[in-house]
Amino acid sequence: MKHSLIFTILRKDLGRKLVALVLALIVWFVLDHNLSDKRPFTLDVEIFKLRSEAEKERKTRPGIFIVVPDHIIVRNLPRTQITVEVRGLKTDVDGMELSAVLETPEDVLGQEHEVRHSFVLDRSQFRSQRGAISASEFRIRPRRINLILAERTSQTFDLDFSNVQVAGIPRGGHYVDTTQCRVEPSQVELTGPRSAIAGLRADPSRLRLESVDMNGQGLDVARQVGLDPELIAQGIELVTAGKVVSVLVPVLPEETEQELLSVPVQYDSAGDLVLRNLRLVEATPSLDLIVGGPRHVLDALTDEQLRKSITLKFDWRDAGLEMATEKVRIHSSLPGSVRVLGLDRREPEIHYQLAPIEGAEPINPEPPGPPGAQEELP
């Protein structure tokens, strides 16, 4: 009877305590759910040269700002974002902005040109715009930022067409002539890790500019470009305004050539031969020509149109006394970009032979005029 009474009392007491515990847990859960919050913050990692600049930035926006002295360059920044999970009162967590300023020691390189340096992150390094951080949980992932730091050096390099890169296909009937590219300025200063700059000095062909997109272009393209992304990834920078240079890439019409056969030669001043007591024995009646120029110009013209646009002339006042080979004058109404040459790709020439009129003494001609040149028809 006594044991039964004790058991009954204990059972009732345990029941009351269990109910109280359950009620306490429910109250705790409700309060925790309503009054606390857990929130992740993603913070960008950025590099600054001066602590004053980093401190100024942390007042305006969240982030992790690493101060690296100007004589040191960061070879890599493998992780550019850090995640921080904060748990605390909703009033503290809502609207919270986290930031941290980490400073690299001035003598971090020691006697080396390149070293590895790590920052181990902890709660004490972080600040909120509201001041001290009140949080029951503060988890950082990852906790370590690993950097490769190198000694910075500078060197002057020449730039020309060989440093220009192009990509894409220009408009149909045109081509890009990279050998005529112009770069301004033609001499620039590059700064970067000592080993990377030394590599460029040893092999200047590795110095490449950012590619210029030529896709669909039919006219010369002018662009402001920086260094090739591969060089930027090595920590190399242009020491120019905006870290860019000006590039002009020529776009030229494709060239083509076609033969134009049996173009007649027009001989002028035949009466001059009689005045000089000379007669014509023979002269080249026509010439075979090569017409070259932009494809889009020549493709638009038939052979007959080309023939009508070109006149070959020779003036007998320029002739000698007997036989000779002379250049003819080319009169053309074609665009200036079109050239007219002989089949040997030289200025076209005619051959003639003269003889004295029987019983008459030949008369020396006036000094000949300048060699034949391409002229425009009126």
GROMACS .gro file of C-alpha atoms in nm:
model
  378
    1MET     CA    1   0.000   0.000   0.000
    2LYS     CA    2   0.282   0.233   0.094
    3HIS     CA    3   0.476   0.151  -0.225
    4SER     CA    4   0.169   0.207  -0.438
    5LEU     CA    5   0.118   0.551  -0.288
    6ILE     CA    6   0.479   0.652  -0.352
    7PHE     CA    7   0.458   0.533  -0.710
    8THR     CA    8   0.138   0.732  -0.764
    9ILE     CA    9   0.295   1.050  -0.623
   10LEU     CA   10   0.608   1.010  -0.840
   11ARG     CA   11   0.404   0.946  -1.147
   12LYS     CA   12   0.199   1.259  -1.098
   13ASP     CA   13   0.512   1.465  -1.025
   14LEU     CA   14   0.693   1.339  -1.337
   15GLY     CA   15   0.384   1.405  -1.543
   16ARG     CA   16   0.365   1.765  -1.425
   17LYS     CA   17   0.737   1.817  -1.497
   18LEU     CA   18   0.709   1.660  -1.840
   19VAL     CA   19   0.415   1.883  -1.925
   20ALA     CA   20   0.609   2.185  -1.799
   21LEU     CA   21   0.909   2.087  -2.015
   22VAL     CA   22   0.695   2.049  -2.324
   23LEU     CA   23   0.530   2.385  -2.260
   24ALA     CA   24   0.872   2.546  -2.207
   25LEU     CA   25   0.998   2.401  -2.536
   26ILE     CA   26   0.691   2.528  -2.717
   27VAL     CA   27   0.735   2.875  -2.569
   28TRP     CA   28   1.107   2.870  -2.655
   29PHE     CA   29   1.036   2.762  -3.011
   30VAL     CA   30   0.772   3.032  -3.057
   31LEU     CA   31   0.992   3.302  -2.911
   32ASP     CA   32   1.297   3.185  -3.106
   33HIS     CA   33   1.100   3.173  -3.428
   34ASN     CA   34   0.950   3.516  -3.379
   35LEU     CA   35   1.239   3.702  -3.219
   36SER     CA   36   1.552   3.550  -3.381
   37ASP     CA   37   1.666   3.504  -3.739
   38LYS     CA   38   1.943   3.323  -3.927
   39ARG     CA   39   2.072   3.482  -4.244
   40PRO     CA   40   2.362   3.416  -4.487
   41PHE     CA   41   2.569   3.709  -4.613
   42THR     CA   42   2.777   3.680  -4.932
   43LEU     CA   43   3.073   3.918  -4.922
   44ASP     CA   44   3.292   4.011  -5.219
   45VAL     CA   45   3.669   4.009  -5.167
   46GLU     CA   46   3.847   4.313  -5.312
   47ILE     CA   47   4.203   4.445  -5.317
   48PHE     CA   48   4.301   4.800  -5.218
   49LYS     CA   49   4.639   4.975  -5.209
   50LEU     CA   50   4.564   5.205  -4.915
   51ARG     CA   51   4.393   5.130  -4.584
   52SER     CA   52   4.222   5.469  -4.596
   53GLU     CA   53   4.051   5.368  -4.921
   54ALA     CA   54   3.942   5.036  -4.773
   55GLU     CA   55   3.804   5.201  -4.458
   56LYS     CA   56   3.614   5.450  -4.672
   57GLU     CA   57   3.456   5.171  -4.875
   58ARG     CA   58   3.352   4.965  -4.571
   59LYS     CA   59   3.141   5.259  -4.451
   60THR     CA   60   2.936   5.256  -4.771
   61ARG     CA   61   2.895   4.888  -4.859
   62PRO     CA   62   2.956   4.534  -4.734
   63GLY     CA   63   3.261   4.333  -4.835
   64ILE     CA   64   3.603   4.201  -4.738
   65PHE     CA   65   3.868   4.456  -4.828
   66ILE     CA   66   4.231   4.341  -4.838
   67VAL     CA   67   4.499   4.609  -4.824
   68VAL     CA   68   4.810   4.522  -5.028
   69PRO     CA   69   5.102   4.771  -5.047
   70ASP     CA   70   5.171   4.927  -5.386
   71HIS     CA   71   5.507   4.750  -5.428
   72ILE     CA   72   5.331   4.413  -5.405
   73ILE     CA   73   5.092   4.262  -5.657
   74VAL     CA   74   4.836   3.983  -5.607
   75ARG     CA   75   4.907   3.704  -5.854
   76ASN     CA   76   4.581   3.526  -5.781
   77LEU     CA   77   4.253   3.572  -5.600
   78PRO     CA   78   4.102   3.222  -5.628
   79ARG     CA   79   3.799   3.292  -5.408
   80THR     CA   80   3.632   3.627  -5.461
   81GLN     CA   81   3.335   3.567  -5.228
   82ILE     CA   82   3.304   3.460  -4.865
   83THR     CA   83   2.979   3.343  -4.703
   84VAL     CA   84   2.901   3.441  -4.342
   85GLU     CA   85   2.598   3.291  -4.163
   86VAL     CA   86   2.472   3.505  -3.874
   87ARG     CA   87   2.208   3.404  -3.622
   88GLY     CA   88   2.070   3.652  -3.371
   89LEU     CA   89   1.776   3.870  -3.281
   90LYS     CA   90   1.575   3.980  -3.581
   91THR     CA   91   1.622   4.341  -3.481
   92ASP     CA   92   1.998   4.290  -3.501
   93VAL     CA   93   2.012   4.075  -3.815
   94ASP     CA   94   1.759   4.266  -4.027
   95GLY     CA   95   1.940   4.520  -4.242
   96MET     CA   96   2.281   4.413  -4.116
   97GLU     CA   97   2.579   4.483  -4.347
   98LEU     CA   98   2.907   4.310  -4.268
   99SER     CA   99   3.256   4.422  -4.366
  100ALA     CA  100   3.616   4.344  -4.279
  101VAL     CA  101   3.947   4.514  -4.356
  102LEU     CA  102   4.252   4.286  -4.373
  103GLU     CA  103   4.601   4.432  -4.404
  104THR     CA  104   4.905   4.269  -4.563
  105PRO     CA  105   5.235   4.331  -4.380
  106GLU     CA  106   5.476   4.563  -4.564
  107ASP     CA  107   5.760   4.310  -4.532
  108VAL     CA  108   5.554   4.005  -4.627
  109LEU     CA  109   5.790   3.922  -4.918
  110GLY     CA  110   6.104   3.919  -4.708
  111GLN     CA  111   6.393   3.838  -4.943
  112GLU     CA  112   6.170   3.657  -5.193
  113HIS     CA  113   6.019   3.778  -5.521
  114GLU     CA  114   5.703   3.572  -5.466
  115VAL     CA  115   5.536   3.420  -5.157
  116ARG     CA  116   5.211   3.256  -5.047
  117HIS     CA  117   5.017   3.439  -4.777
  118SER     CA  118   4.697   3.341  -4.597
  119PHE     CA  119   4.436   3.529  -4.396
  120VAL     CA  120   4.246   3.321  -4.139
  121LEU     CA  121   3.904   3.478  -4.085
  122ASP     CA  122   3.734   3.505  -3.748
  123ARG     CA  123   3.445   3.696  -3.597
  124SER     CA  124   3.664   3.967  -3.442
  125GLN     CA  125   3.767   4.097  -3.787
  126PHE     CA  126   3.411   4.180  -3.894
  127ARG     CA  127   3.212   4.493  -3.824
  128SER     CA  128   2.855   4.598  -3.888
  129GLN     CA  129   2.745   4.945  -3.985
  130ARG     CA  130   2.574   4.947  -3.646
  131GLY     CA  131   2.898   4.878  -3.460
  132ALA     CA  132   2.957   4.558  -3.261
  133ILE     CA  133   2.794   4.241  -3.390
  134SER     CA  134   2.540   4.075  -3.158
  135ALA     CA  135   2.487   3.718  -3.270
  136SER     CA  136   2.446   3.379  -3.110
  137GLU     CA  137   2.600   3.209  -3.415
  138PHE     CA  138   2.865   3.340  -3.657
  139ARG     CA  139   2.990   3.093  -3.915
  140ILE     CA  140   3.240   3.179  -4.192
  141ARG     CA  141   3.287   2.965  -4.504
  142PRO     CA  142   3.563   2.928  -4.603
  143ARG     CA  143   3.767   3.057  -4.313
  144ARG     CA  144   4.089   3.105  -4.510
  145ILE     CA  145   4.183   3.334  -4.801
  146ASN     CA  146   4.500   3.220  -4.977
  147LEU     CA  147   4.697   3.471  -5.185
  148ILE     CA  148   5.007   3.452  -5.401
  149LEU     CA  149   5.192   3.781  -5.360
  150ALA     CA  150   5.473   3.897  -5.588
  151GLU     CA  151   5.712   4.187  -5.615
  152ARG     CA  152   5.581   4.452  -5.855
  153THR     CA  153   5.807   4.584  -6.132
  154SER     CA  154   5.759   4.805  -6.440
  155GLN     CA  155   5.900   4.801  -6.793
  156THR     CA  156   5.850   5.003  -7.113
  157PHE     CA  157   5.746   4.812  -7.427
  158ASP     CA  158   5.694   4.909  -7.792
  159LEU     CA  159   5.358   4.843  -7.956
  160ASP     CA  160   5.290   4.793  -8.328
  161PHE     CA  161   5.066   4.592  -8.561
  162SER     CA  162   5.212   4.262  -8.437
  163ASN     CA  163   5.051   4.315  -8.094
  164VAL     CA  164   4.698   4.356  -8.238
  165GLN     CA  165   4.454   4.065  -8.236
  166VAL     CA  166   4.135   4.048  -8.443
  167ALA     CA  167   3.839   3.812  -8.433
  168GLY     CA  168   3.542   3.754  -8.662
  169ILE     CA  169   3.490   3.776  -9.037
  170PRO     CA  170   3.447   4.115  -9.209
  171ARG     CA  171   3.173   4.197  -9.457
  172GLY     CA  172   3.174   3.991  -9.776
  173GLY     CA  173   3.422   4.112 -10.037
  174HIS     CA  174   3.650   4.265  -9.771
  175TYR     CA  175   3.949   4.153  -9.569
  176VAL     CA  176   4.145   4.272  -9.266
  177ASP     CA  177   4.506   4.375  -9.321
  178THR     CA  178   4.662   4.348  -8.975
  179THR     CA  179   5.003   4.456  -9.107
  180GLN     CA  180   4.862   4.807  -9.148
  181CYS     CA  181   4.711   4.832  -8.798
  182ARG     CA  182   4.805   5.144  -8.604
  183VAL     CA  183   4.844   5.159  -8.225
  184GLU     CA  184   4.855   5.477  -8.017
  185PRO     CA  185   5.060   5.527  -7.811
  186SER     CA  186   5.332   5.321  -7.975
  187GLN     CA  187   5.520   5.285  -7.647
  188VAL     CA  188   5.363   5.194  -7.312
  189GLU     CA  189   5.465   5.105  -6.961
  190LEU     CA  190   5.353   4.772  -6.819
  191THR     CA  191   5.352   4.684  -6.452
  192GLY     CA  192   5.316   4.343  -6.296
  193PRO     CA  193   5.493   4.057  -6.117
  194ARG     CA  194   5.867   4.053  -6.179
  195SER     CA  195   5.857   3.701  -6.328
  196ALA     CA  196   5.572   3.787  -6.568
  197ILE     CA  197   5.738   4.108  -6.691
  198ALA     CA  198   6.067   3.921  -6.736
  199GLY     CA  199   5.881   3.666  -6.951
  200LEU     CA  200   5.753   3.943  -7.180
  201ARG     CA  201   6.101   4.092  -7.209
  202ALA     CA  202   6.235   3.752  -7.312
  203ASP     CA  203   5.956   3.694  -7.565
  204PRO     CA  204   5.786   4.021  -7.677
  205SER     CA  205   5.557   3.824  -7.912
  206ARG     CA  206   5.358   3.724  -7.602
  207LEU     CA  207   5.252   4.087  -7.557
  208ARG     CA  208   4.902   4.080  -7.703
  209LEU     CA  209   4.621   4.332  -7.691
  210GLU     CA  210   4.255   4.253  -7.641
  211SER     CA  211   4.091   4.119  -7.960
  212VAL     CA  212   3.904   4.360  -8.187
  213ASP     CA  213   3.573   4.223  -8.318
  214MET     CA  214   3.569   4.257  -8.698
  215ASN     CA  215   3.252   4.058  -8.763
  216GLY     CA  216   3.050   4.213  -9.048
  217GLN     CA  217   3.272   4.522  -9.072
  218GLY     CA  218   3.317   4.688  -9.411
  219LEU     CA  219   3.507   4.999  -9.297
  220ASP     CA  220   3.814   5.064  -9.084
  221VAL     CA  221   3.751   4.990  -8.716
  222ALA     CA  222   3.882   5.212  -8.433
  223ARG     CA  223   3.866   5.075  -8.079
  224GLN     CA  224   3.997   5.134  -7.728
  225VAL     CA  225   4.141   4.803  -7.609
  226GLY     CA  226   4.327   4.673  -7.307
  227LEU     CA  227   4.562   4.382  -7.262
  228ASP     CA  228   4.477   4.025  -7.354
  229PRO     CA  229   4.283   3.859  -7.067
  230GLU     CA  230   4.559   3.600  -7.034
  231LEU     CA  231   4.809   3.875  -6.943
  232ILE     CA  232   4.563   4.040  -6.706
  233ALA     CA  233   4.520   3.705  -6.530
  234GLN     CA  234   4.896   3.707  -6.467
  235GLY     CA  235   4.863   4.042  -6.290
  236ILE     CA  236   5.007   4.254  -6.574
  237GLU     CA  237   4.855   4.600  -6.620
  238LEU     CA  238   4.881   4.887  -6.869
  239VAL     CA  239   4.996   5.211  -6.710
  240THR     CA  240   4.775   5.434  -6.928
  241ALA     CA  241   4.456   5.630  -6.878
  242GLY     CA  242   4.180   5.374  -6.840
  243LYS     CA  243   4.437   5.096  -6.893
  244VAL     CA  244   4.363   5.103  -7.267
  245VAL     CA  245   4.530   5.202  -7.596
  246SER     CA  246   4.380   5.314  -7.929
  247VAL     CA  247   4.383   5.069  -8.220
  248LEU     CA  248   4.288   5.131  -8.584
  249VAL     CA  249   4.229   4.815  -8.790
  250PRO     CA  250   4.207   4.866  -9.170
  251VAL     CA  251   3.930   4.686  -9.359
  252LEU     CA  252   4.010   4.667  -9.730
  253PRO     CA  253   3.811   4.544 -10.029
  254GLU     CA  254   3.927   4.210 -10.163
  255GLU     CA  255   4.147   4.245 -10.469
  256THR     CA  256   4.095   4.063 -10.797
  257GLU     CA  257   4.246   4.071 -11.145
  258GLN     CA  258   4.112   3.992 -11.487
  259GLU     CA  259   4.257   3.992 -11.837
  260LEU     CA  260   4.130   4.231 -12.099
  261LEU     CA  261   4.246   4.117 -12.444
  262SER     CA  262   4.308   4.309 -12.766
  263VAL     CA  263   4.253   4.663 -12.641
  264PRO     CA  264   4.325   4.887 -12.945
  265VAL     CA  265   4.601   5.148 -12.932
  266GLN     CA  266   4.507   5.494 -13.055
  267TYR     CA  267   4.791   5.675 -13.236
  268ASP     CA  268   4.772   6.055 -13.249
  269SER     CA  269   4.952   6.324 -13.452
  270ALA     CA  270   5.013   6.107 -13.758
  271GLY     CA  271   5.075   6.426 -13.958
  272ASP     CA  272   5.381   6.493 -13.744
  273LEU     CA  273   5.558   6.200 -13.911
  274VAL     CA  274   5.512   6.358 -14.254
  275LEU     CA  275   5.650   6.689 -14.127
  276ARG     CA  276   5.957   6.501 -14.008
  277ASN     CA  277   5.994   6.318 -14.342
  278LEU     CA  278   5.908   5.982 -14.182
  279ARG     CA  279   5.669   5.705 -14.272
  280LEU     CA  280   5.521   5.428 -14.057
  281VAL     CA  281   5.644   5.076 -14.126
  282GLU     CA  282   5.465   4.897 -13.842
  283ALA     CA  283   5.317   4.960 -13.495
  284THR     CA  284   5.146   4.748 -13.230
  285PRO     CA  285   4.773   4.759 -13.313
  286SER     CA  286   4.641   4.642 -12.972
  287LEU     CA  287   4.756   4.526 -12.631
  288ASP     CA  288   4.648   4.263 -12.382
  289LEU     CA  289   4.599   4.411 -12.038
  290ILE     CA  290   4.546   4.307 -11.677
  291VAL     CA  291   4.288   4.510 -11.487
  292GLY     CA  292   4.316   4.480 -11.108
  293GLY     CA  293   4.130   4.634 -10.817
  294PRO     CA  294   3.858   4.583 -10.556
  295ARG     CA  295   3.646   4.279 -10.632
  296HIS     CA  296   3.315   4.457 -10.575
  297VAL     CA  297   3.413   4.722 -10.835
  298LEU     CA  298   3.533   4.485 -11.109
  299ASP     CA  299   3.255   4.232 -11.056
  300ALA     CA  300   3.005   4.507 -11.137
  301LEU     CA  301   3.160   4.574 -11.482
  302THR     CA  302   3.150   4.365 -11.799
  303ASP     CA  303   3.450   4.331 -12.031
  304GLU     CA  304   3.281   4.565 -12.276
  305GLN     CA  305   3.230   4.829 -12.008
  306LEU     CA  306   3.595   4.798 -11.906
  307ARG     CA  307   3.705   4.828 -12.268
  308LYS     CA  308   3.503   5.147 -12.312
  309SER     CA  309   3.651   5.289 -11.991
  310ILE     CA  310   4.014   5.243 -12.100
  311THR     CA  311   4.189   5.417 -12.391
  312LEU     CA  312   4.552   5.348 -12.483
  313LYS     CA  313   4.720   5.639 -12.662
  314PHE     CA  314   5.056   5.709 -12.820
  315ASP     CA  315   5.149   6.043 -12.974
  316TRP     CA  316   5.382   6.029 -13.276
  317ARG     CA  317   5.536   6.354 -13.159
  318ASP     CA  318   5.706   6.144 -12.889
  319ALA     CA  319   5.847   5.895 -13.139
  320GLY     CA  320   6.212   5.858 -13.232
  321LEU     CA  321   6.360   5.823 -13.582
  322GLU     CA  322   6.350   5.448 -13.641
  323MET     CA  323   6.227   5.157 -13.428
  324ALA     CA  324   6.164   5.166 -13.055
  325THR     CA  325   5.958   5.034 -12.768
  326GLU     CA  326   5.766   5.303 -12.583
  327LYS     CA  327   5.517   5.322 -12.298
  328VAL     CA  328   5.164   5.418 -12.389
  329ARG     CA  329   4.948   5.666 -12.204
  330ILE     CA  330   4.650   5.512 -12.025
  331HIS     CA  331   4.335   5.724 -12.017
  332SER     CA  332   4.083   5.570 -11.773
  333SER     CA  333   3.744   5.667 -11.638
  334LEU     CA  334   3.758   5.384 -11.383
  335PRO     CA  335   3.784   5.454 -11.007
  336GLY     CA  336   4.129   5.539 -10.880
  337SER     CA  337   4.143   5.206 -10.694
  338VAL     CA  338   4.156   5.022 -11.030
  339ARG     CA  339   4.497   4.971 -11.190
  340VAL     CA  340   4.572   4.888 -11.554
  341LEU     CA  341   4.892   4.702 -11.640
  342GLY     CA  342   5.039   4.488 -11.915
  343LEU     CA  343   5.035   4.110 -11.894
  344ASP     CA  344   5.383   4.127 -11.741
  345ARG     CA  345   5.236   4.354 -11.469
  346ARG     CA  346   5.438   4.647 -11.593
  347GLU     CA  347   5.328   4.962 -11.771
  348PRO     CA  348   5.197   4.863 -12.115
  349GLU     CA  349   5.435   4.922 -12.407
  350ILE     CA  350   5.403   4.932 -12.785
  351HIS     CA  351   5.664   4.861 -13.052
  352TYR     CA  352   5.690   5.060 -13.372
  353GLN     CA  353   5.920   5.100 -13.672
  354LEU     CA  354   5.962   5.416 -13.882
  355ALA     CA  355   6.156   5.480 -14.200
  356PRO     CA  356   6.258   5.794 -14.395
  357ILE     CA  357   6.042   5.901 -14.687
  358GLU     CA  358   6.236   5.828 -15.006
  359GLY     CA  359   6.455   6.118 -15.111
  360ALA     CA  360   6.396   6.313 -14.785
  361GLU     CA  361   6.619   6.372 -14.483
  362PRO     CA  362   6.454   6.281 -14.149
  363ILE     CA  363   6.411   6.563 -13.898
  364ASN     CA  364   6.491   6.503 -13.529
  365PRO     CA  365   6.182   6.519 -13.309
  366GLU     CA  366   6.128   6.743 -13.008
  367PRO     CA  367   6.237   6.588 -12.675
  368PRO     CA  368   5.975   6.331 -12.573
  369GLY     CA  369   5.734   6.404 -12.293
  370PRO     CA  370   5.720   6.213 -11.965
  371PRO     CA  371   5.662   5.835 -11.973
  372GLY     CA  372   5.308   5.713 -12.011
  373ALA     CA  373   5.090   5.750 -11.704
  374GLN     CA  374   4.737   5.659 -11.619
  375GLU     CA  375   4.512   5.956 -11.675
  376GLU     CA  376   4.143   6.014 -11.630
  377LEU     CA  377   3.919   6.068 -11.926
  378PRO     CA  378   3.744   6.405 -11.925
   0.00000   0.00000   0.00000
